Structures are given as C-alpha cells and as structure tokens.
Tab-separated table of C-alpha atoms and ligand atoms in Angstrom:
chain	number	residue	atom	x	y	z
A	54	MET	CA	-63.117	45.179	17.024
A	55	ALA	CA	-59.936	47.278	17.151
A	56	ASN	CA	-60.594	47.611	20.799
A	57	LEU	CA	-60.844	43.836	21.225
A	58	LYS	CA	-57.606	43.325	19.302
A	59	ASP	CA	-55.772	45.606	21.713
A	60	ARG	CA	-57.270	43.731	24.618
A	61	ILE	CA	-56.086	40.408	23.148
A	62	ASP	CA	-52.544	41.762	22.727
A	63	GLY	CA	-52.663	43.153	26.241
A	64	VAL	CA	-53.699	39.805	27.737
A	65	ARG	CA	-50.990	37.984	25.796
A	66	LYS	CA	-48.361	40.418	27.022
A	67	ALA	CA	-49.620	40.184	30.610
A	68	PHE	CA	-49.497	36.381	30.390
A	69	GLU	CA	-45.952	36.343	29.007
A	70	ASP	CA	-44.735	38.658	31.785
A	71	ALA	CA	-46.427	36.622	34.478
A	72	ALA	CA	-45.187	33.322	33.014
A	73	LEU	CA	-41.578	34.523	33.330
A	74	LYS	CA	-42.001	34.852	37.051
A	75	ALA	CA	-43.891	31.612	37.717
A	76	GLY	CA	-41.171	29.240	38.916
A	77	ASP	CA	-43.040	26.546	40.831
A	78	ALA	CA	-46.170	24.442	40.648
A	79	LYS	CA	-48.157	26.742	42.927
A	80	SER	CA	-47.552	29.948	40.948
A	81	LEU	CA	-48.306	28.086	37.702
A	82	GLU	CA	-51.608	26.947	39.182
A	83	GLU	CA	-52.424	30.570	40.022
A	84	LEU	CA	-51.412	31.636	36.540
A	85	ARG	CA	-53.716	29.041	35.011
A	86	THR	CA	-56.647	30.273	37.113
A	87	ALA	CA	-55.885	33.919	36.357
A	88	PHE	CA	-55.939	33.398	32.598
A	89	LEU	CA	-58.016	30.304	31.905
A	90	GLY	CA	-60.225	30.235	35.048
A	91	ARG	CA	-63.833	29.400	34.168
A	92	LYS	CA	-65.409	32.538	35.475
A	93	ARG	CA	-62.852	35.275	35.765
A	94	GLY	CA	-59.898	34.124	33.680
A	95	HIS	CA	-58.588	36.907	31.418
A	96	VAL	CA	-58.884	34.711	28.340
A	97	THR	CA	-62.296	33.424	29.410
A	98	LEU	CA	-63.543	36.992	29.712
A	99	LEU	CA	-62.408	37.715	26.168
A	100	PHE	CA	-64.803	35.007	24.988
A	101	GLU	CA	-67.578	36.904	26.818
A	102	GLU	CA	-66.662	40.027	24.919
A	103	LEU	CA	-67.045	38.229	21.596
A	104	LYS	CA	-70.791	38.415	22.121
A	105	SER	CA	-70.767	42.164	21.599
A	106	VAL	CA	-68.656	42.108	18.438
A	107	ALA	CA	-70.425	43.052	15.211
A	108	PRO	CA	-71.642	39.909	13.361
A	109	GLU	CA	-69.389	40.435	10.300
A	110	GLU	CA	-66.317	40.645	12.529
A	111	LYS	CA	-67.150	37.719	14.783
A	112	ARG	CA	-65.371	35.101	12.754
A	113	GLU	CA	-61.996	36.877	12.789
A	114	ALA	CA	-62.350	37.945	16.410
A	115	GLY	CA	-63.199	34.365	17.436
A	116	ARG	CA	-60.144	33.063	15.629
A	117	LEU	CA	-57.850	35.525	17.466
A	118	VAL	CA	-59.236	34.709	20.900
A	119	ASN	CA	-59.021	30.975	20.251
A	120	GLU	CA	-55.459	31.358	19.090
A	121	LEU	CA	-54.594	33.170	22.315
A	122	LYS	CA	-56.249	30.442	24.341
A	123	GLY	CA	-54.222	27.802	22.502
A	124	PHE	CA	-51.035	29.734	23.087
A	125	VAL	CA	-51.702	30.193	26.813
A	126	SER	CA	-52.643	26.581	27.439
A	127	ASP	CA	-49.688	25.183	25.444
A	128	ARG	CA	-47.237	27.374	27.289
A	129	LEU	CA	-48.766	26.446	30.661
A	130	GLN	CA	-48.454	22.777	29.803
A	131	VAL	CA	-44.774	23.117	28.975
A	132	LEU	CA	-44.035	25.122	32.131
A	133	GLU	CA	-45.900	22.611	34.304
A	134	ALA	CA	-43.876	19.751	32.788
A	135	VAL	CA	-40.663	21.645	33.502
A	136	VAL	CA	-41.373	22.257	37.193
A	137	GLN	CA	-42.510	18.647	37.670
A	138	ALA	CA	-39.314	17.147	36.214
A	139	PRO	CA	-37.211	15.556	38.942
A	140	VAL	CA	-34.454	17.815	40.104
A	141	ARG	CA	-30.978	16.303	39.750
A	142	PRO	CA	-29.106	16.328	43.012
A	143	ALA	CA	-26.072	18.568	42.920
A	144	ARG	CA	-22.933	16.537	42.164
A	145	THR	CA	-20.817	16.051	45.197
A	146	ILE	CA	-17.355	14.568	45.234
A	147	ASP	CA	-16.514	11.973	47.839
A	148	MET	CA	-12.888	12.739	48.544
A	149	THR	CA	-12.476	9.514	50.520
A	150	LEU	CA	-13.165	7.202	47.546
A	151	PRO	CA	-10.059	5.559	46.075
A	152	GLY	CA	-9.245	6.878	42.594
A	153	ARG	CA	-9.991	4.848	39.479
A	154	LYS	CA	-6.748	3.615	37.988
A	155	ARG	CA	-6.379	3.793	34.225
A	156	TYR	CA	-4.012	1.091	32.984
A	157	VAL	CA	-1.697	1.856	30.151
A	158	GLY	CA	-0.854	-1.124	27.948
A	159	THR	CA	2.535	-2.749	28.415
A	160	PRO	CA	4.558	-4.994	26.120
A	161	HIS	CA	3.781	-8.704	26.429
A	162	PRO	CA	6.234	-10.544	28.728
A	163	LEU	CA	7.463	-12.677	25.836
A	164	THR	CA	8.067	-9.576	23.748
A	165	LEU	CA	10.035	-8.074	26.623
A	166	PHE	CA	12.099	-11.215	27.000
A	167	GLN	CA	12.724	-11.487	23.266
A	168	LYS	CA	13.878	-7.854	23.213
A	169	GLU	CA	16.301	-8.613	26.042
A	170	ILE	CA	17.781	-11.483	24.049
A	171	GLU	CA	17.981	-9.333	20.934
A	172	ALA	CA	19.720	-6.539	22.836
A	173	VAL	CA	22.506	-8.868	23.989
A	174	PHE	CA	23.167	-10.126	20.462
A	175	LEU	CA	22.836	-6.703	18.843
A	176	GLY	CA	25.504	-5.593	21.327
A	177	MET	CA	27.811	-8.301	19.947
A	178	GLY	CA	27.297	-7.147	16.350
A	179	PHE	CA	24.640	-9.688	15.289
A	180	ALA	CA	21.870	-8.701	12.867
A	181	ILE	CA	18.223	-9.742	13.210
A	182	GLU	CA	16.648	-11.765	10.384
A	183	GLU	CA	13.206	-13.224	9.792
A	184	GLY	CA	11.776	-16.028	7.698
A	185	PRO	CA	8.347	-17.402	6.733
A	186	GLU	CA	6.230	-19.383	9.191
A	187	ILE	CA	4.946	-21.566	6.364
A	188	GLU	CA	7.904	-23.486	4.991
A	189	THR	CA	8.720	-26.101	2.428
A	190	ASP	CA	10.049	-29.517	3.385
A	191	TYR	CA	13.338	-28.479	1.803
A	192	TYR	CA	14.074	-25.558	4.137
A	193	ASN	CA	12.627	-27.089	7.289
A	194	PHE	CA	14.300	-30.488	6.844
A	195	GLU	CA	16.186	-31.414	3.730
A	196	ALA	CA	18.650	-28.529	3.495
A	197	LEU	CA	19.304	-29.047	7.197
A	198	ASN	CA	20.567	-32.530	6.413
A	199	PHE	CA	17.456	-34.537	7.211
A	200	PRO	CA	17.208	-36.916	4.240
A	201	PRO	CA	13.657	-37.998	3.311
A	202	HIS	CA	12.347	-40.647	5.716
A	203	HIS	CA	15.197	-40.019	8.129
A	204	PRO	CA	14.051	-41.055	11.623
A	205	ALA	CA	15.323	-37.767	13.110
A	206	ARG	CA	12.327	-36.068	11.481
A	207	ASP	CA	10.145	-37.803	14.050
A	208	SER	CA	11.554	-35.659	16.857
A	209	TRP	CA	9.789	-32.706	15.270
A	210	ASP	CA	6.075	-33.470	15.220
A	211	THR	CA	5.208	-31.597	12.118
A	212	LEU	CA	1.950	-29.907	11.138
A	213	TYR	CA	1.612	-30.319	7.383
A	214	ILE	CA	-0.443	-28.048	5.151
A	215	LYS	CA	0.052	-30.339	2.160
A	216	ASP	CA	2.735	-32.758	0.960
A	217	ASP	CA	5.503	-30.256	0.607
A	218	LEU	CA	4.206	-27.347	2.712
A	219	LEU	CA	4.322	-27.263	6.476
A	220	LEU	CA	4.327	-24.947	9.477
A	221	ARG	CA	7.982	-24.613	10.390
A	222	THR	CA	8.892	-26.744	13.395
A	223	HIS	CA	11.923	-24.630	14.292
A	224	THR	CA	13.638	-21.398	13.277
A	225	SER	CA	16.585	-23.279	11.746
A	226	PRO	CA	15.229	-22.929	8.164
A	227	VAL	CA	15.963	-19.199	8.430
A	228	GLN	CA	19.681	-20.122	8.673
A	229	VAL	CA	19.445	-21.759	5.289
A	230	ARG	CA	17.588	-18.849	3.706
A	231	VAL	CA	20.112	-16.335	5.059
A	232	MET	CA	23.115	-18.400	3.936
A	233	GLU	CA	21.586	-18.749	0.463
A	234	ARG	CA	21.257	-15.014	0.014
A	235	SER	CA	24.358	-13.677	1.754
A	236	LYS	CA	28.078	-14.299	1.830
A	237	PRO	CA	30.157	-14.903	4.971
A	238	PRO	CA	30.929	-13.387	7.363
A	239	ILE	CA	27.424	-13.978	8.760
A	240	ARG	CA	26.331	-13.154	12.292
A	241	ILE	CA	22.576	-13.280	12.768
A	242	ILE	CA	19.796	-14.202	15.123
A	243	CYS	CA	16.269	-15.075	13.931
A	244	PRO	CA	13.462	-14.923	16.467
A	245	GLY	CA	10.029	-16.200	15.470
A	246	ARG	CA	7.040	-18.462	15.933
A	247	VAL	CA	7.317	-22.194	15.440
A	248	PHE	CA	4.654	-24.907	15.392
A	249	ARG	CA	4.497	-28.527	16.460
A	250	ARG	CA	1.855	-31.188	16.910
A	251	GLU	CA	1.780	-31.017	20.673
A	252	THR	CA	-0.936	-31.554	23.228
A	253	PRO	CA	-0.857	-28.473	25.468
A	254	ASP	CA	0.583	-29.047	28.929
A	255	PRO	CA	2.485	-26.800	31.361
A	256	THR	CA	5.644	-26.826	29.206
A	257	HIS	CA	4.355	-27.633	25.702
A	258	LEU	CA	2.170	-25.739	23.286
A	259	PRO	CA	1.489	-26.265	19.574
A	260	MET	CA	2.849	-22.781	18.953
A	261	PHE	CA	5.779	-21.192	20.703
A	262	LEU	CA	8.753	-18.918	20.081
A	263	GLN	CA	12.340	-19.733	19.293
A	264	VAL	CA	15.404	-17.719	18.538
A	265	GLU	CA	17.997	-19.127	16.178
A	266	GLY	CA	21.574	-17.916	15.993
A	267	LEU	CA	24.161	-18.408	13.258
A	268	VAL	CA	27.792	-17.399	12.827
A	269	ILE	CA	29.756	-18.254	9.677
A	270	ASP	CA	33.267	-17.030	8.953
A	271	GLU	CA	36.789	-18.251	8.372
A	272	GLY	CA	38.387	-19.956	11.334
A	273	ILE	CA	35.292	-20.264	13.534
A	274	THR	CA	35.659	-22.962	16.191
A	275	PHE	CA	33.720	-24.551	19.018
A	276	ALA	CA	35.518	-22.136	21.350
A	277	HIS	CA	33.626	-19.254	19.710
A	278	LEU	CA	30.356	-21.082	20.226
A	279	LYS	CA	31.127	-21.692	23.885
A	280	GLY	CA	32.408	-18.220	24.614
A	281	THR	CA	29.530	-16.437	22.903
A	282	LEU	CA	26.786	-18.582	24.431
A	283	GLU	CA	28.299	-18.305	27.904
A	284	TYR	CA	28.479	-14.538	27.545
A	285	PHE	CA	24.860	-14.454	26.364
A	286	ILE	CA	23.591	-16.606	29.237
A	287	ARG	CA	25.444	-14.546	31.827
A	288	ALA	CA	24.053	-11.339	30.326
A	289	LEU	CA	20.565	-12.795	30.690
A	290	PHE	CA	20.792	-14.615	34.024
A	291	GLY	CA	23.657	-12.863	35.813
A	292	GLU	CA	27.384	-13.412	36.167
A	293	LYS	CA	27.136	-16.172	38.746
A	294	ILE	CA	24.878	-18.582	36.855
A	295	LYS	CA	26.384	-22.060	36.315
A	296	VAL	CA	26.383	-23.233	32.684
A	297	ARG	CA	27.184	-26.659	31.265
A	298	PHE	CA	27.571	-27.998	27.729
A	299	ARG	CA	26.344	-31.531	27.148
A	300	PRO	CA	26.992	-33.608	24.006
A	301	SER	CA	23.907	-34.064	21.871
A	302	PHE	CA	22.788	-34.758	18.313
A	303	PHE	CA	21.191	-32.661	15.591
A	304	PRO	CA	21.352	-33.604	11.897
A	305	PHE	CA	22.500	-30.076	10.981
A	306	THR	CA	25.393	-29.735	13.455
A	307	GLU	CA	28.484	-31.787	14.175
A	308	PRO	CA	29.488	-31.867	16.956
A	309	SER	CA	26.312	-30.815	18.756
A	310	ALA	CA	25.753	-29.713	22.308
A	311	GLU	CA	22.828	-28.890	24.497
A	312	VAL	CA	23.291	-26.181	27.066
A	313	ASP	CA	21.953	-26.438	30.587
A	314	ILE	CA	21.899	-23.768	33.242
A	315	GLU	CA	21.741	-24.245	36.947
A	316	CYS	CA	18.155	-24.445	38.230
A	317	ILE	CA	17.505	-20.937	39.481
A	318	VAL	CA	14.543	-22.163	41.490
A	319	CYS	CA	16.317	-24.691	43.746
A	320	SER	CA	20.036	-24.394	42.753
A	321	GLY	CA	20.094	-28.197	42.803
A	322	LYS	CA	19.246	-28.361	46.469
A	323	ASP	CA	15.688	-29.684	46.210
A	324	ALA	CA	15.427	-33.302	45.112
A	325	SER	CA	11.716	-32.842	44.416
A	326	CYS	CA	12.019	-29.479	42.586
A	327	ARG	CA	9.159	-29.247	40.081
A	328	VAL	CA	11.185	-27.135	37.693
A	329	CYS	CA	14.372	-29.213	37.281
A	330	GLY	CA	13.038	-32.525	38.567
A	331	GLY	CA	15.758	-32.563	41.200
A	332	THR	CA	18.624	-32.660	38.684
A	333	GLY	CA	19.688	-29.095	39.466
A	334	TRP	CA	19.970	-28.325	35.731
A	335	LYS	CA	17.637	-26.977	33.110
A	336	GLU	CA	18.171	-27.338	29.364
A	337	ILE	CA	17.638	-24.086	27.509
A	338	LEU	CA	19.141	-24.488	24.057
A	339	GLY	CA	20.572	-26.722	21.357
A	340	SER	CA	23.715	-25.802	19.465
A	341	GLY	CA	26.623	-27.084	17.442
A	342	MET	CA	29.118	-26.576	14.655
A	343	VAL	CA	27.258	-26.232	11.362
A	344	ASP	CA	27.536	-29.555	9.505
A	345	PRO	CA	29.735	-29.258	6.371
A	346	GLN	CA	26.884	-30.831	4.381
A	347	VAL	CA	24.601	-27.923	5.324
A	348	LEU	CA	27.226	-25.455	4.080
A	349	LYS	CA	27.527	-27.399	0.814
A	350	ASN	CA	23.733	-27.258	0.390
A	351	VAL	CA	23.923	-23.446	0.289
A	352	ASN	CA	27.125	-23.264	-1.783
A	353	ILE	CA	29.403	-22.154	1.013
A	354	ASP	CA	32.786	-23.861	0.810
A	355	PRO	CA	33.257	-25.914	4.017
A	356	GLU	CA	37.008	-26.046	3.358
A	357	LYS	CA	37.185	-22.285	3.683
A	358	TYR	CA	34.383	-21.446	6.097
A	359	SER	CA	33.048	-22.909	9.298
A	360	GLY	CA	30.374	-21.792	11.721
A	361	TRP	CA	28.221	-22.525	14.700
A	362	ALA	CA	24.529	-22.210	15.420
A	363	PHE	CA	22.073	-22.444	18.245
A	364	GLY	CA	18.315	-22.562	18.830
A	365	LEU	CA	16.669	-21.483	22.058
A	366	GLY	CA	13.063	-21.792	23.214
A	367	ILE	CA	12.000	-18.284	24.206
A	368	ASP	CA	8.834	-19.256	26.112
A	369	ARG	CA	10.533	-22.029	28.044
A	370	THR	CA	13.466	-19.847	29.024
A	371	ALA	CA	11.154	-16.945	29.916
A	372	MET	CA	9.153	-19.271	32.185
A	373	PHE	CA	12.332	-20.139	33.938
A	374	ALA	CA	13.612	-16.552	34.107
A	375	PHE	CA	10.318	-15.158	35.442
A	376	GLY	CA	9.527	-18.192	37.626
A	377	ILE	CA	6.272	-19.014	35.804
A	378	PRO	CA	4.985	-22.594	36.228
A	379	GLU	CA	2.641	-22.638	33.199
A	380	MET	CA	3.537	-21.826	29.592
A	381	ARG	CA	-0.168	-21.334	28.824
A	382	TYR	CA	-0.264	-18.229	31.038
A	383	PHE	CA	1.614	-16.395	28.289
A	384	TYR	CA	-1.210	-16.922	25.818
A	385	GLU	CA	-4.365	-16.649	27.908
A	386	ASN	CA	-4.366	-12.840	27.964
A	387	ASP	CA	-5.365	-12.680	31.622
A	388	LEU	CA	-4.700	-9.065	32.532
A	389	ARG	CA	-3.910	-9.988	36.140
A	390	PHE	CA	-0.978	-11.961	34.760
A	391	LEU	CA	0.092	-9.583	31.998
A	392	ARG	CA	0.067	-6.471	34.185
A	393	GLN	CA	2.849	-7.857	36.325
A	394	PHE	CA	5.340	-7.228	33.514
A	395	GLY	CA	6.711	-4.139	31.864
A	396	THR	CA	6.392	-0.607	33.067
A	397	LYS	CA	3.480	0.127	35.353
B	845	DAH	N1	16.287	-26.430	15.769
B	845	DAH	C1	16.552	-27.135	17.001
B	845	DAH	C2	15.232	-27.455	17.712
B	845	DAH	O1	14.226	-26.921	17.338
B	845	DAH	C3	17.399	-26.310	17.916
B	845	DAH	C4	18.775	-26.123	17.386
B	845	DAH	C5	19.770	-27.018	17.717
B	845	DAH	C6	19.084	-25.105	16.519
B	845	DAH	C7	21.067	-26.850	17.262
B	845	DAH	C8	20.375	-24.938	16.027
B	845	DAH	C9	21.354	-25.842	16.422
B	845	DAH	O2	20.715	-23.942	15.225
B	845	DAH	O3	22.604	-25.671	15.951
B	845	DAH	O4	15.203	-28.208	18.594
C-alpha cells in the first residue's frame, strides 16, 4: 500500500509538470491520453494495481486513486476550456482616424449676454439686486401706479396663481422692493425671469428674461437717463450704433420713452427686412422718469428726490445682437446651437 501511495503521488506530480507545458489543444489531447487513456493511461494503470492491494486496504487505496482521477480530469477540463477561448486580437491604433472631441460645457448664450450687460452697469457703479418670481398684485401693479381695474394692466397678460398672487410680468416690482428697504442714492439693476400669458412664436415666449435699472438721487434728470442708456447701448453694440428715444407711456414713469437702435441686420436699407420690418429701427427697452406717485408709495420724498428707470428684454436684445431669428432656440437645449457660444 505504501508503495501504491508513492506511485499515486508520483503520477500526480508528473501530471502537474506536464500540464504546465501543455499550451495548445494538441498537447492537451496527448496529456489526456497519457494519463486517462483507456489502456495505458498512468491513472488507468493505477486502477489495475488496486487489484493486488490487500483487501483491508482496498477501500482507502480506491479512494486515493479516484481522487487523483477526479483531479486530473477537472484540471484537463479547465485547461481545454482555456485554450479553446477565442483569442482577442492585439489592439492596434489607427493613426489616421480623426480624434474624438470631448466638449467642455460653456455658459448659456443668455447667461453670457446677461453678464455682458451686468459688466457695463457694474462699471458705472450700479449694484445687482434680485426679487421673487412669484409676486403680489401690490408689487407687480399697484405700487407701480396701476390702480385696480386700470386698463394698462391689460398690456401685461398676467399668469395668476390665485387672486392676489401672480408670476411677475416684469422686473419692475424689484424697484419697489429695493426702494422700500434702502435710502437714496440708489443705483441698481435687477436681472431676472418674467412670465406672461403668451403663445410661443419667434419673438414671444411665456417665460423670458428682463433687466430692470433704477437710479434715485437728488437732482436726477432726463439727461442722466439719456446719457447713461446711450453709454450702455454703445458699450453693448459699438460706438457707431444709432440710438433714438421715442415718447411712450408707462404708468410708473412720467415722462416715458422707448429706446430704439438702428437695425443691425439691414441698417434700414432693406424694406422687407424680417428683423425690423423695413423700419430700420428696433425697440429694445422702455424707460422714463420715476413717477412721483411711485416714490410716494415707498416713502421717498418726490420733492427732494427724483430718478429714472428702464426695463430691457434680455432674450429679445440677445437675438438681435447674435443675429438669431428664433427666441425658442435659446430654450430648446440643442447642443448644435448652444456650442456656438462661449469658449470652445
Ligand atoms: N416693465 C416694463 C415692461 O415690462 C419695462 C419698463 C418700462 C421698465 C419703463 C421700467 C421703465 O423701469 O421705467 O414692459
């Protein structure tokens, strides 16, 4: 029996050594025959030897030989699976393929444009203020001198949340909030989202951006309004741009003016220009001297202080500045559109 045990260990060792060298299907086949072959396999022959083992030792000897057989056939199975596995082709690099470009995000065009506007006013010593998008009737209308039921309210198609709560239709309510909480001198701009009941079309959306401006101090006149707005427009559109002030009406300013700039698409030379409709001018903002009643509403003495204000549509002006025919492009998140702006 001791003799048989040595033989078993010897066969196992021989198999392990041989298995290390068998690297392909053919050598594994030979290995299988050499160890498990029906007639002359080394393991098979060990079974023959069992016959001459003493009866009381047969059980243990049989177990050892069977264990070896199990070990050899398991290992062969694994090695055969390994050599049959498909070989991965070596990775080759095709140097002629164009590289894959990874895009880095860029600021949204409206954000860029808003920042440009802010930079001009920050440079003139204005501060930036914000207000809520959900407003009360008082701040959106009444404090701005729209009495209840006043027909001027109809020019702002309002989205109501309930009786007294609405989505602000302009950024002008921020003026009121700032004047309530601070004393003159005041020099602020307030950019933000505004909402109106509009059916979307190329120049109207139910949500868009405005920037409001407000200056209150002693001795402020229409000349300040004109000078500041002209400076702002030239900073944005270049020195040569033509600007005109046109009389208008807003309940919260008196006198009021709308400001037009020369059509930068056709310069007034194309009677069928889609952007200016052939007029040669494009309205970009509303403005005026703050109505004394508005100052009274926030406890600022109109005998001592005066001021001017303006409100500009950011999207509309950006469309014009970038030459974009559709306001909806700004909100559709089409990367082909967005990637044309900002740093590449
Ligand atoms: N709030 C006005 C609008 O939405 C724009 C405007 C006009 C704002 C004159 C002003 C202003 O501050 O003085 O159409």
